Amino acid sequence: MSKAIVALDCMGGDNAPGEIVKGAVLAANENKNINIKLVGRKEDIEKELTKYDYDSNLLEIINATEVIETGEPPVAAIRSKKDSSLVKCMYMVKNGEADAMVSAGSTGANLVGGHVIIGRLKGVERPPLAPLIPTKKGVSLLIDCGANVDARPSHLVQFAKMGSVYMENIVGIKNPKVAIVNIGAEEEKGNALVKETYPLLKEIKDINFVGNIEARDIPEGKADVIVCDAFVGNCILKLYEGVASVLLSKIKGTLMASLKTKIGALLIKKDLKKTLKSFSIEEYGGAPLLGLKGLLVKTHGSSKAIEIKNSILQCGTFKEMDLNNKFKEKLNLENK
Amino acid sequence: MSKAIVALDCMGGDNAPGEIVKGAVLAANENKNINIKLVGRKEDIEKELTKYDYDSNLLEIINATEVIETGEPPVAAIRSKKDSSLVKCMYMVKNGEADAMVSAGSTGANLVGGHVIIGRLKGVERPPLAPLIPTKKGVSLLIDCGANVDARPSHLVQFAKMGSVYMENIVGIKNPKVAIVNIGAEEEKGNALVKETYPLLKEIKDINFVGNIEARDIPEGKADVIVCDAFVGNCILKLYEGVASVLLSKIKGTLMASLKTKIGALLIKKDLKKTLKSFSIEEYGGAPLLGLKGLLVKTHGSSKAIEIKNSILQCGTFKEMDLNNKFKEKLNLENK
């Protein structure tokens, strides 16, 4: 099988280019079957690369002089900055010079550019952004957290199918449980979108649809693929972060409250830190934007090298497992 | 001023009638300006009352022979069980024999009965269920978490106004900050509902509308009144509980992992428990169903005496502050 080629936006995110380039080196040292194109200001990237040992056959610099900032209006940025690292990565995927791309840059520009420049797989109605979120049991795929805020039932049906393929092939969960976010467990509950979507999901033979999931049961890990429209998905994703962060700051405050608790804190600090890290959304690498002609993995703006590395490796698995053909298969089954 | 009369559903919830009756006694011992009607099976309530000292002028038993169970279909239950404690409480409010009612029984039956039996204030389009949720700074009102899953902009406008009146008068927050749940901070973001509602909220002169709030900022306490449709509200409320509960069970597991952490745990246990309790949704008493002819406070199914007591006291404040007239005033301002 041919090697996966991954275009890496080296100028996007708060820690670019340092952590991004470091992530590329880590990935190259872990998987020799991936060629990484480092896209961005040549001299900046070269400077970072001098810090590391790596196989120079696996890393190649593609010069791009412009940078899209996080605050820029996405559509205008994509249109005007043709020589930005982000837009250049997108054209590489579009033109088949790369199988996939990774970016820690502006979410808006990634969503818009993914759609407009890379383009959808034929038959995919709306490409969903699908981050992995931590649960009691491991991880679940929250699909969609992207831009499709007023989704239709047919979109959610495609999300369920693509999500199922993704969890089975990339995360390695056999026959993943697919559920739709709802405000109760009973079939007749929900808003108009969910009520219309439920019977459609129930009919699909080749996914393991388990019915409704209440938000309370998402952190419990009661389903592997969590289907919802992007408005609800965004609320879930951000509240996950918000509740965890406030709770932790409250716990920290308690631990520092007295001499007694400070001593106690010393004894549990290391283990507690590990536990809390395992429940941090940022630990699980980037979120794939699915259903495009190639894969786009959007990592957090605050991404460190480890998240970049994991995202590049994810691109490798995506190519290796031939995921886009598996998507086509799964989606076509419905169109019969 | 005349005393507030509160009808208490003594048969609803997992801990009925024991904790419910106990809550009534606690409330009566704290506030002599509330008359409590204990509605339910007379002999069961009498048996509980023998355990306590209380002013018998403040507590009166109203016999009701039937009980609505949590699992029953709400509409059918409301219709067929006319002599249930829940339905009897509702008729007491409807007929002016009580100013307000408190129930830990079936949420569905409370929402349906509140609407159908007690009835809406004239001009209120949909009565919202509005629990207080804990934040870093205190509490915020999450409005709506009830049954209005496919809400219209005009509903959300009323929620914003009623929520503002509630937080100002019941919780005592001057000029409460009102925000609408959205997936970004910018005005142009959101789904169709939010995009249509935003400019309407912006126009209202007598509420302190601060714009969008992302779910991440809700636990931070960045707004006092959090406006959303009930589908989103339900997801937020339940995810709050879910994330906190899973995180806590993970922390507990860590504390029990080794002898060292067990010793550390001993030293911090008491303080940590207090902190975590302050972030538990169940600590904040019942959720009011606003915009009815009287107040209905729905408490958790698992309510203990303390939540019942706080909910009864809330009913007292509701009457004392003449909240329904304040609602009418605020809502009429818009209808000009």
mmCIF file of C-alpha atoms in Angstrom, chain B:
data_model
loop_
_atom_site.group_PDB
_atom_site.id
_atom_site.type_symbol
_atom_site.label_atom_id
_atom_site.label_comp_id
_atom_site.label_asym_id
_atom_site.label_seq_id
_atom_site.Cartn_x
_atom_site.Cartn_y
_atom_site.Cartn_z
ATOM 1 C CA MET B 1 -50.266 40.846 54.322
ATOM 2 C CA SER B 2 -52.091 37.543 54.276
ATOM 3 C CA LYS B 3 -50.180 34.338 54.798
ATOM 4 C CA ALA B 4 -48.994 32.256 51.862
ATOM 5 C CA ILE B 5 -50.842 28.972 51.504
ATOM 6 C CA VAL B 6 -48.784 26.140 50.029
ATOM 7 C CA ALA B 7 -50.219 22.801 48.910
ATOM 8 C CA LEU B 8 -47.641 20.035 49.370
ATOM 9 C CA ASP B 9 -47.847 16.789 47.398
ATOM 10 C CA CYS B 10 -46.873 14.396 50.195
ATOM 11 C CA MET B 11 -47.032 11.238 48.073
ATOM 12 C CA GLY B 12 -44.723 12.184 45.163
ATOM 13 C CA GLY B 13 -41.037 11.283 44.874
ATOM 14 C CA ASP B 14 -38.779 8.447 45.996
ATOM 15 C CA ASN B 15 -38.748 9.496 49.654
ATOM 16 C CA ALA B 16 -42.463 10.134 50.125
ATOM 17 C CA PRO B 17 -44.075 10.615 52.511
ATOM 18 C CA GLY B 18 -41.283 10.602 55.132
ATOM 19 C CA GLU B 19 -38.915 13.264 53.784
ATOM 20 C CA ILE B 20 -41.747 15.347 52.339
ATOM 21 C CA VAL B 21 -43.570 15.635 55.644
ATOM 22 C CA LYS B 22 -40.293 16.308 57.438
ATOM 23 C CA GLY B 23 -39.597 19.140 54.967
ATOM 24 C CA ALA B 24 -42.989 20.662 55.794
ATOM 25 C CA VAL B 25 -42.216 20.582 59.519
ATOM 26 C CA LEU B 26 -38.818 22.232 58.920
ATOM 27 C CA ALA B 27 -40.441 24.968 56.820
ATOM 28 C CA ALA B 28 -43.184 25.591 59.403
ATOM 29 C CA ASN B 29 -40.583 25.899 62.135
ATOM 30 C CA GLU B 30 -38.622 28.420 60.070
ATOM 31 C CA ASN B 31 -41.347 30.667 58.670
ATOM 32 C CA LYS B 32 -44.610 31.285 60.548
ATOM 33 C CA ASN B 33 -46.067 33.169 57.591
ATOM 34 C CA ILE B 34 -46.741 30.062 55.534
ATOM 35 C CA ASN B 35 -49.675 27.719 55.930
ATOM 36 C CA ILE B 36 -48.899 24.287 54.564
ATOM 37 C CA LYS B 37 -51.591 21.906 53.327
ATOM 38 C CA LEU B 38 -50.247 18.381 53.482
ATOM 39 C CA VAL B 39 -52.013 16.541 50.666
ATOM 40 C CA GLY B 40 -51.962 12.740 50.598
ATOM 41 C CA ARG B 41 -53.032 9.620 52.474
ATOM 42 C CA LYS B 42 -54.208 10.947 55.828
ATOM 43 C CA GLU B 43 -53.031 8.041 57.975
ATOM 44 C CA ASP B 44 -49.573 7.971 56.351
ATOM 45 C CA ILE B 45 -49.084 11.697 56.923
ATOM 46 C CA GLU B 46 -50.387 11.551 60.499
ATOM 47 C CA LYS B 47 -47.970 8.748 61.274
ATOM 48 C CA GLU B 48 -45.024 10.830 60.031
ATOM 49 C CA LEU B 49 -46.164 13.934 61.902
ATOM 50 C CA THR B 50 -46.105 12.119 65.259
ATOM 51 C CA LYS B 51 -42.290 12.145 64.981
ATOM 52 C CA TYR B 52 -41.965 15.922 65.227
ATOM 53 C CA ASP B 53 -42.779 19.030 67.251
ATOM 54 C CA TYR B 54 -44.511 21.718 65.228
ATOM 55 C CA ASP B 55 -47.138 24.469 65.372
ATOM 56 C CA SER B 56 -50.338 22.660 64.412
ATOM 57 C CA ASN B 57 -51.888 25.940 63.256
ATOM 58 C CA LEU B 58 -49.480 25.948 60.310
ATOM 59 C CA LEU B 59 -49.976 22.393 59.065
ATOM 60 C CA GLU B 60 -53.237 20.911 57.857
ATOM 61 C CA ILE B 61 -53.814 17.497 56.298
ATOM 62 C CA ILE B 62 -55.961 17.199 53.154
ATOM 63 C CA ASN B 63 -56.799 13.578 52.445
ATOM 64 C CA ALA B 64 -56.104 12.225 48.936
ATOM 65 C CA THR B 65 -56.344 8.497 48.359
ATOM 66 C CA GLU B 66 -54.544 8.005 45.038
ATOM 67 C CA VAL B 67 -50.882 8.289 43.999
ATOM 68 C CA ILE B 68 -49.491 9.053 40.511
ATOM 69 C CA GLU B 69 -46.386 6.944 39.895
ATOM 70 C CA THR B 70 -43.323 8.281 38.050
ATOM 71 C CA GLY B 71 -43.681 5.912 35.118
ATOM 72 C CA GLU B 72 -47.349 6.637 34.319
ATOM 73 C CA PRO B 73 -48.250 8.404 31.056
ATOM 74 C CA PRO B 74 -48.811 11.977 32.326
ATOM 75 C CA VAL B 75 -51.977 12.925 30.450
ATOM 76 C CA ALA B 76 -53.819 9.732 31.335
ATOM 77 C CA ALA B 77 -52.682 9.911 34.966
ATOM 78 C CA ILE B 78 -53.871 13.494 35.376
ATOM 79 C CA ARG B 79 -57.233 12.654 33.855
ATOM 80 C CA SER B 80 -57.996 9.405 35.651
ATOM 81 C CA LYS B 81 -56.579 9.972 39.128
ATOM 82 C CA LYS B 82 -58.722 12.855 40.317
ATOM 83 C CA ASP B 83 -58.175 11.904 43.943
ATOM 84 C CA SER B 84 -54.393 11.772 43.692
ATOM 85 C CA SER B 85 -52.315 14.051 45.899
ATOM 86 C CA LEU B 86 -50.793 15.733 42.817
ATOM 87 C CA VAL B 87 -54.065 16.516 41.043
ATOM 88 C CA LYS B 88 -55.645 17.681 44.295
ATOM 89 C CA CYS B 89 -52.789 20.134 44.900
ATOM 90 C CA MET B 90 -53.301 21.485 41.399
ATOM 91 C CA TYR B 91 -57.009 22.062 41.864
ATOM 92 C CA MET B 92 -56.301 23.823 45.148
ATOM 93 C CA VAL B 93 -54.049 26.285 43.319
ATOM 94 C CA LYS B 94 -56.500 26.646 40.436
ATOM 95 C CA ASN B 95 -59.389 27.357 42.838
ATOM 96 C CA GLY B 96 -57.416 29.840 44.910
ATOM 97 C CA GLU B 97 -57.355 27.580 47.993
ATOM 98 C CA ALA B 98 -53.548 27.661 47.733
ATOM 99 C CA ASP B 99 -51.130 30.238 46.319
ATOM 100 C CA ALA B 100 -48.540 27.698 45.314
ATOM 101 C CA MET B 101 -47.730 24.000 45.352
ATOM 102 C CA VAL B 102 -44.657 21.804 45.748
ATOM 103 C CA SER B 103 -44.269 18.301 44.299
ATOM 104 C CA ALA B 104 -41.455 15.777 43.986
ATOM 105 C CA GLY B 105 -43.665 13.595 41.789
ATOM 106 C CA SER B 106 -43.597 12.797 38.064
ATOM 107 C CA THR B 107 -42.113 15.652 36.000
ATOM 108 C CA GLY B 108 -44.399 14.889 33.083
ATOM 109 C CA ALA B 109 -47.532 14.936 35.209
ATOM 110 C CA ASN B 110 -46.420 18.191 36.855
ATOM 111 C CA LEU B 111 -45.785 19.889 33.508
ATOM 112 C CA VAL B 112 -48.998 18.681 31.930
ATOM 113 C CA GLY B 113 -51.141 19.299 35.008
ATOM 114 C CA GLY B 114 -49.617 22.723 35.600
ATOM 115 C CA HIS B 115 -50.643 23.689 32.101
ATOM 116 C CA VAL B 116 -54.002 21.952 31.893
ATOM 117 C CA ILE B 117 -55.338 22.192 35.446
ATOM 118 C CA ILE B 118 -53.739 25.271 37.030
ATOM 119 C CA GLY B 119 -53.596 27.128 33.728
ATOM 120 C CA ARG B 120 -51.450 29.939 32.392
ATOM 121 C CA LEU B 121 -51.460 33.585 33.381
ATOM 122 C CA LYS B 122 -53.304 35.477 30.660
ATOM 123 C CA GLY B 123 -50.773 36.455 27.995
ATOM 124 C CA VAL B 124 -48.127 33.867 28.906
ATOM 125 C CA GLU B 125 -47.551 31.739 25.808
ATOM 126 C CA ARG B 126 -45.671 28.817 27.354
ATOM 127 C CA PRO B 127 -44.840 28.295 31.034
ATOM 128 C CA PRO B 128 -41.099 27.544 31.387
ATOM 129 C CA LEU B 129 -39.525 25.245 33.986
ATOM 130 C CA ALA B 130 -36.549 27.111 35.392
ATOM 131 C CA PRO B 131 -34.131 25.355 37.774
ATOM 132 C CA LEU B 132 -31.323 27.151 39.548
ATOM 133 C CA ILE B 133 -27.940 25.685 38.644
ATOM 134 C CA PRO B 134 -24.704 26.068 40.596
ATOM 135 C CA THR B 135 -21.881 28.172 39.147
ATOM 136 C CA LYS B 136 -18.470 29.352 40.229
ATOM 137 C CA LYS B 137 -20.031 32.557 41.534
ATOM 138 C CA GLY B 138 -23.328 31.286 42.955
ATOM 139 C CA VAL B 139 -26.393 30.243 40.995
ATOM 140 C CA SER B 140 -27.942 30.970 37.615
ATOM 141 C CA LEU B 141 -31.473 30.390 36.373
ATOM 142 C CA LEU B 142 -31.652 27.998 33.413
ATOM 143 C CA ILE B 143 -34.868 28.842 31.587
ATOM 144 C CA ASP B 144 -36.367 26.671 29.958
ATOM 145 C CA CYS B 145 -35.896 23.014 30.912
ATOM 146 C CA GLY B 146 -39.541 22.060 30.605
ATOM 147 C CA ALA B 147 -41.706 20.801 27.803
ATOM 148 C CA ASN B 148 -41.369 23.550 25.180
ATOM 149 C CA VAL B 149 -38.935 21.738 22.920
ATOM 150 C CA ASP B 150 -39.838 23.471 19.672
ATOM 151 C CA ALA B 151 -39.966 26.995 21.035
ATOM 152 C CA ARG B 152 -40.572 30.180 19.071
ATOM 153 C CA PRO B 153 -38.701 33.485 19.500
ATOM 154 C CA SER B 154 -41.662 35.067 21.316
ATOM 155 C CA HIS B 155 -41.505 32.271 23.921
ATOM 156 C CA LEU B 156 -37.835 32.923 24.580
ATOM 157 C CA VAL B 157 -38.520 36.631 24.945
ATOM 158 C CA GLN B 158 -41.062 35.875 27.676
ATOM 159 C CA PHE B 159 -38.626 33.459 29.339
ATOM 160 C CA ALA B 160 -36.018 36.221 29.458
ATOM 161 C CA LYS B 161 -38.454 38.637 31.110
ATOM 162 C CA MET B 162 -39.875 36.203 33.642
ATOM 163 C CA GLY B 163 -36.396 34.882 34.455
ATOM 164 C CA SER B 164 -35.163 38.401 35.039
ATOM 165 C CA VAL B 165 -38.039 39.179 37.443
ATOM 166 C CA TYR B 166 -37.455 35.879 39.248
ATOM 167 C CA MET B 167 -33.726 36.346 39.799
ATOM 168 C CA GLU B 168 -34.187 39.926 40.928
ATOM 169 C CA ASN B 169 -36.999 39.230 43.413
ATOM 170 C CA ILE B 170 -36.506 35.666 44.607
ATOM 171 C CA VAL B 171 -32.736 35.278 44.479
ATOM 172 C CA GLY B 172 -32.065 38.959 45.131
ATOM 173 C CA ILE B 173 -29.717 39.763 42.248
ATOM 174 C CA LYS B 174 -30.015 43.394 41.212
ATOM 175 C CA ASN B 175 -30.306 43.972 37.479
ATOM 176 C CA PRO B 176 -29.571 40.328 36.585
ATOM 177 C CA LYS B 177 -27.548 39.640 33.451
ATOM 178 C CA VAL B 178 -29.653 37.862 30.824
ATOM 179 C CA ALA B 179 -27.954 35.842 28.052
ATOM 180 C CA ILE B 180 -29.078 33.480 25.315
ATOM 181 C CA VAL B 181 -27.308 30.132 24.834
ATOM 182 C CA ASN B 182 -25.396 30.118 21.572
ATOM 183 C CA ILE B 183 -22.435 28.415 19.898
ATOM 184 C CA GLY B 184 -20.315 31.548 19.709
ATOM 185 C CA ALA B 185 -20.072 35.009 21.192
ATOM 186 C CA GLU B 186 -20.771 36.916 17.967
ATOM 187 C CA GLU B 187 -24.248 38.263 17.275
ATOM 188 C CA GLU B 188 -24.579 36.664 13.850
ATOM 189 C CA LYS B 189 -23.983 33.098 15.089
ATOM 190 C CA GLY B 190 -26.554 30.467 15.901
ATOM 191 C CA ASN B 191 -29.441 28.404 14.616
ATOM 192 C CA ALA B 192 -32.586 29.955 13.177
ATOM 193 C CA LEU B 193 -34.317 30.247 16.574
ATOM 194 C CA VAL B 194 -31.424 32.060 18.242
ATOM 195 C CA LYS B 195 -30.800 34.333 15.255
ATOM 196 C CA GLU B 196 -34.411 35.450 15.296
ATOM 197 C CA THR B 197 -34.551 35.836 19.075
ATOM 198 C CA TYR B 198 -31.337 37.816 19.559
ATOM 199 C CA PRO B 199 -32.529 41.129 18.028
ATOM 200 C CA LEU B 200 -35.812 40.876 19.948
ATOM 201 C CA LEU B 201 -33.966 40.525 23.254
ATOM 202 C CA LYS B 202 -31.648 43.364 22.327
ATOM 203 C CA GLU B 203 -34.626 45.696 21.926
ATOM 204 C CA ILE B 204 -36.058 45.129 25.410
ATOM 205 C CA LYS B 205 -35.251 48.129 27.533
ATOM 206 C CA ASP B 206 -36.100 46.769 30.976
ATOM 207 C CA ILE B 207 -33.892 43.682 31.055
ATOM 208 C CA ASN B 208 -30.106 43.616 31.214
ATOM 209 C CA PHE B 209 -29.438 41.598 28.034
ATOM 210 C CA VAL B 210 -25.724 40.857 27.677
ATOM 211 C CA GLY B 211 -25.822 38.847 24.436
ATOM 212 C CA ASN B 212 -24.795 35.271 23.701
ATOM 213 C CA ILE B 213 -23.390 32.824 26.221
ATOM 214 C CA GLU B 214 -21.434 29.749 25.172
ATOM 215 C CA ALA B 215 -22.137 26.604 27.183
ATOM 216 C CA ARG B 216 -18.541 26.679 28.455
ATOM 217 C CA ASP B 217 -19.230 29.970 30.269
ATOM 218 C CA ILE B 218 -22.412 28.833 32.031
ATOM 219 C CA PRO B 219 -20.574 27.109 34.931
ATOM 220 C CA GLU B 220 -18.346 30.188 35.187
ATOM 221 C CA GLY B 221 -21.438 32.189 36.107
ATOM 222 C CA LYS B 222 -21.099 34.732 33.308
ATOM 223 C CA ALA B 223 -24.870 35.376 33.258
ATOM 224 C CA ASP B 224 -27.654 35.135 35.838
ATOM 225 C CA VAL B 225 -30.512 34.198 33.511
ATOM 226 C CA ILE B 226 -29.655 31.631 30.833
ATOM 227 C CA VAL B 227 -32.288 31.607 28.101
ATOM 228 C CA CYS B 228 -32.736 28.613 25.770
ATOM 229 C CA ASP B 229 -35.368 26.276 24.373
ATOM 230 C CA ALA B 230 -36.247 23.309 26.547
ATOM 231 C CA PHE B 231 -34.373 20.764 24.412
ATOM 232 C CA VAL B 232 -31.100 22.613 24.863
ATOM 233 C CA GLY B 233 -31.943 23.393 28.500
ATOM 234 C CA ASN B 234 -32.569 19.756 29.255
ATOM 235 C CA CYS B 235 -29.276 18.729 27.670
ATOM 236 C CA ILE B 236 -27.418 21.372 29.684
ATOM 237 C CA LEU B 237 -29.091 20.434 32.966
ATOM 238 C CA LYS B 238 -28.525 16.716 32.568
ATOM 239 C CA LEU B 239 -24.974 17.013 31.276
ATOM 240 C CA TYR B 240 -24.127 19.183 34.270
ATOM 241 C CA GLU B 241 -25.167 16.308 36.498
ATOM 242 C CA GLY B 242 -23.525 13.693 34.310
ATOM 243 C CA VAL B 243 -20.085 15.283 33.990
ATOM 244 C CA ALA B 244 -19.942 16.141 37.687
ATOM 245 C CA SER B 245 -20.998 12.656 38.707
ATOM 246 C CA VAL B 246 -18.505 10.822 36.471
ATOM 247 C CA LEU B 247 -15.679 13.143 37.419
ATOM 248 C CA LEU B 248 -16.410 12.602 41.101
ATOM 249 C CA SER B 249 -16.516 8.850 40.769
ATOM 250 C CA LYS B 250 -13.164 9.006 38.989
ATOM 251 C CA ILE B 251 -11.716 11.139 41.779
ATOM 252 C CA LYS B 252 -13.042 8.749 44.405
ATOM 253 C CA GLY B 253 -11.427 5.844 42.561
ATOM 254 C CA THR B 254 -8.111 7.693 42.581
ATOM 255 C CA LEU B 255 -8.319 8.447 46.297
ATOM 256 C CA MET B 256 -8.815 4.762 47.081
ATOM 257 C CA ALA B 257 -6.013 3.593 44.754
ATOM 258 C CA SER B 258 -3.147 3.190 47.252
ATOM 259 C CA LEU B 259 -2.314 3.489 50.937
ATOM 260 C CA LYS B 260 -0.677 6.845 50.271
ATOM 261 C CA THR B 261 -3.698 8.303 48.512
ATOM 262 C CA LYS B 262 -5.997 6.820 51.168
ATOM 263 C CA ILE B 263 -4.139 8.740 53.881
ATOM 264 C CA GLY B 264 -4.286 11.878 51.755
ATOM 265 C CA ALA B 265 -8.000 11.314 51.218
ATOM 266 C CA LEU B 266 -8.609 11.154 54.969
ATOM 267 C CA LEU B 267 -7.107 14.604 55.380
ATOM 268 C CA ILE B 268 -9.144 16.303 52.663
ATOM 269 C CA LYS B 269 -12.364 14.277 52.801
ATOM 270 C CA LYS B 270 -14.522 16.614 54.865
ATOM 271 C CA ASP B 271 -13.613 19.796 53.003
ATOM 272 C CA LEU B 272 -13.835 18.146 49.618
ATOM 273 C CA LYS B 273 -17.300 16.810 50.383
ATOM 274 C CA LYS B 274 -18.466 20.324 51.265
ATOM 275 C CA THR B 275 -17.035 21.740 48.036
ATOM 276 C CA LEU B 276 -18.624 19.082 45.888
ATOM 277 C CA LYS B 277 -21.962 19.510 47.603
ATOM 278 C CA SER B 278 -21.930 23.199 46.732
ATOM 279 C CA PHE B 279 -21.701 22.177 43.077
ATOM 280 C CA SER B 280 -24.506 19.636 43.182
ATOM 281 C CA ILE B 281 -27.642 20.631 41.294
ATOM 282 C CA GLU B 282 -29.832 18.920 43.889
ATOM 283 C CA GLU B 283 -28.744 21.359 46.583
ATOM 284 C CA TYR B 284 -30.646 24.259 45.104
ATOM 285 C CA GLY B 285 -34.219 23.255 45.791
ATOM 286 C CA GLY B 286 -36.963 22.811 43.304
ATOM 287 C CA ALA B 287 -37.457 24.279 39.871
ATOM 288 C CA PRO B 288 -40.341 26.726 39.533
ATOM 289 C CA LEU B 289 -42.778 26.352 36.647
ATOM 290 C CA LEU B 290 -43.339 30.025 35.896
ATOM 291 C CA GLY B 291 -46.219 31.856 34.253
ATOM 292 C CA LEU B 292 -49.052 29.815 35.806
ATOM 293 C CA LYS B 293 -51.965 31.285 37.767
ATOM 294 C CA GLY B 294 -50.144 30.117 40.892
ATOM 295 C CA LEU B 295 -46.626 28.880 41.457
ATOM 296 C CA LEU B 296 -45.711 25.228 40.973
ATOM 297 C CA VAL B 297 -42.335 24.138 42.313
ATOM 298 C CA LYS B 298 -41.118 20.794 40.993
ATOM 299 C CA THR B 299 -38.423 19.234 43.182
ATOM 300 C CA HIS B 300 -36.189 16.288 42.329
ATOM 301 C CA GLY B 301 -37.700 12.833 42.538
ATOM 302 C CA SER B 302 -34.991 12.024 45.064
ATOM 303 C CA SER B 303 -35.746 15.103 47.199
ATOM 304 C CA LYS B 304 -34.847 15.049 50.866
ATOM 305 C CA ALA B 305 -36.495 17.193 53.538
ATOM 306 C CA ILE B 306 -34.083 20.095 53.000
ATOM 307 C CA GLU B 307 -35.079 20.519 49.333
ATOM 308 C CA ILE B 308 -38.757 20.362 50.240
ATOM 309 C CA LYS B 309 -38.246 22.953 52.966
ATOM 310 C CA ASN B 310 -36.398 25.327 50.620
ATOM 311 C CA SER B 311 -39.077 24.906 47.980
ATOM 312 C CA ILE B 312 -41.852 25.735 50.452
ATOM 313 C CA LEU B 313 -39.950 28.822 51.586
ATOM 314 C CA GLN B 314 -39.512 29.806 47.913
ATOM 315 C CA CYS B 315 -43.298 29.686 47.584
ATOM 316 C CA GLY B 316 -43.539 32.035 50.551
ATOM 317 C CA THR B 317 -41.222 34.562 48.906
ATOM 318 C CA PHE B 318 -43.135 34.231 45.644
ATOM 319 C CA LYS B 319 -46.340 35.299 47.373
ATOM 320 C CA GLU B 320 -44.646 37.933 49.504
ATOM 321 C CA MET B 321 -42.977 39.598 46.506
ATOM 322 C CA ASP B 322 -46.238 39.403 44.549
ATOM 323 C CA LEU B 323 -44.341 37.879 41.682
ATOM 324 C CA ASN B 324 -47.231 37.114 39.376
ATOM 325 C CA ASN B 325 -48.172 40.779 39.283
ATOM 326 C CA LYS B 326 -44.568 41.648 38.536
ATOM 327 C CA PHE B 327 -44.597 39.105 35.687
ATOM 328 C CA LYS B 328 -47.751 40.683 34.276
ATOM 329 C CA GLU B 329 -46.196 44.124 34.445
ATOM 330 C CA LYS B 330 -42.997 43.028 32.720
ATOM 331 C CA LEU B 331 -44.783 41.052 30.024
ATOM 332 C CA ASN B 332 -47.332 43.738 29.314
ATOM 333 C CA LEU B 333 -44.636 46.272 28.687
ATOM 334 C CA GLU B 334 -43.813 44.308 25.592
ATOM 335 C CA ASN B 335 -47.392 43.993 24.406
ATOM 336 C CA LYS B 336 -47.873 47.739 24.069
#
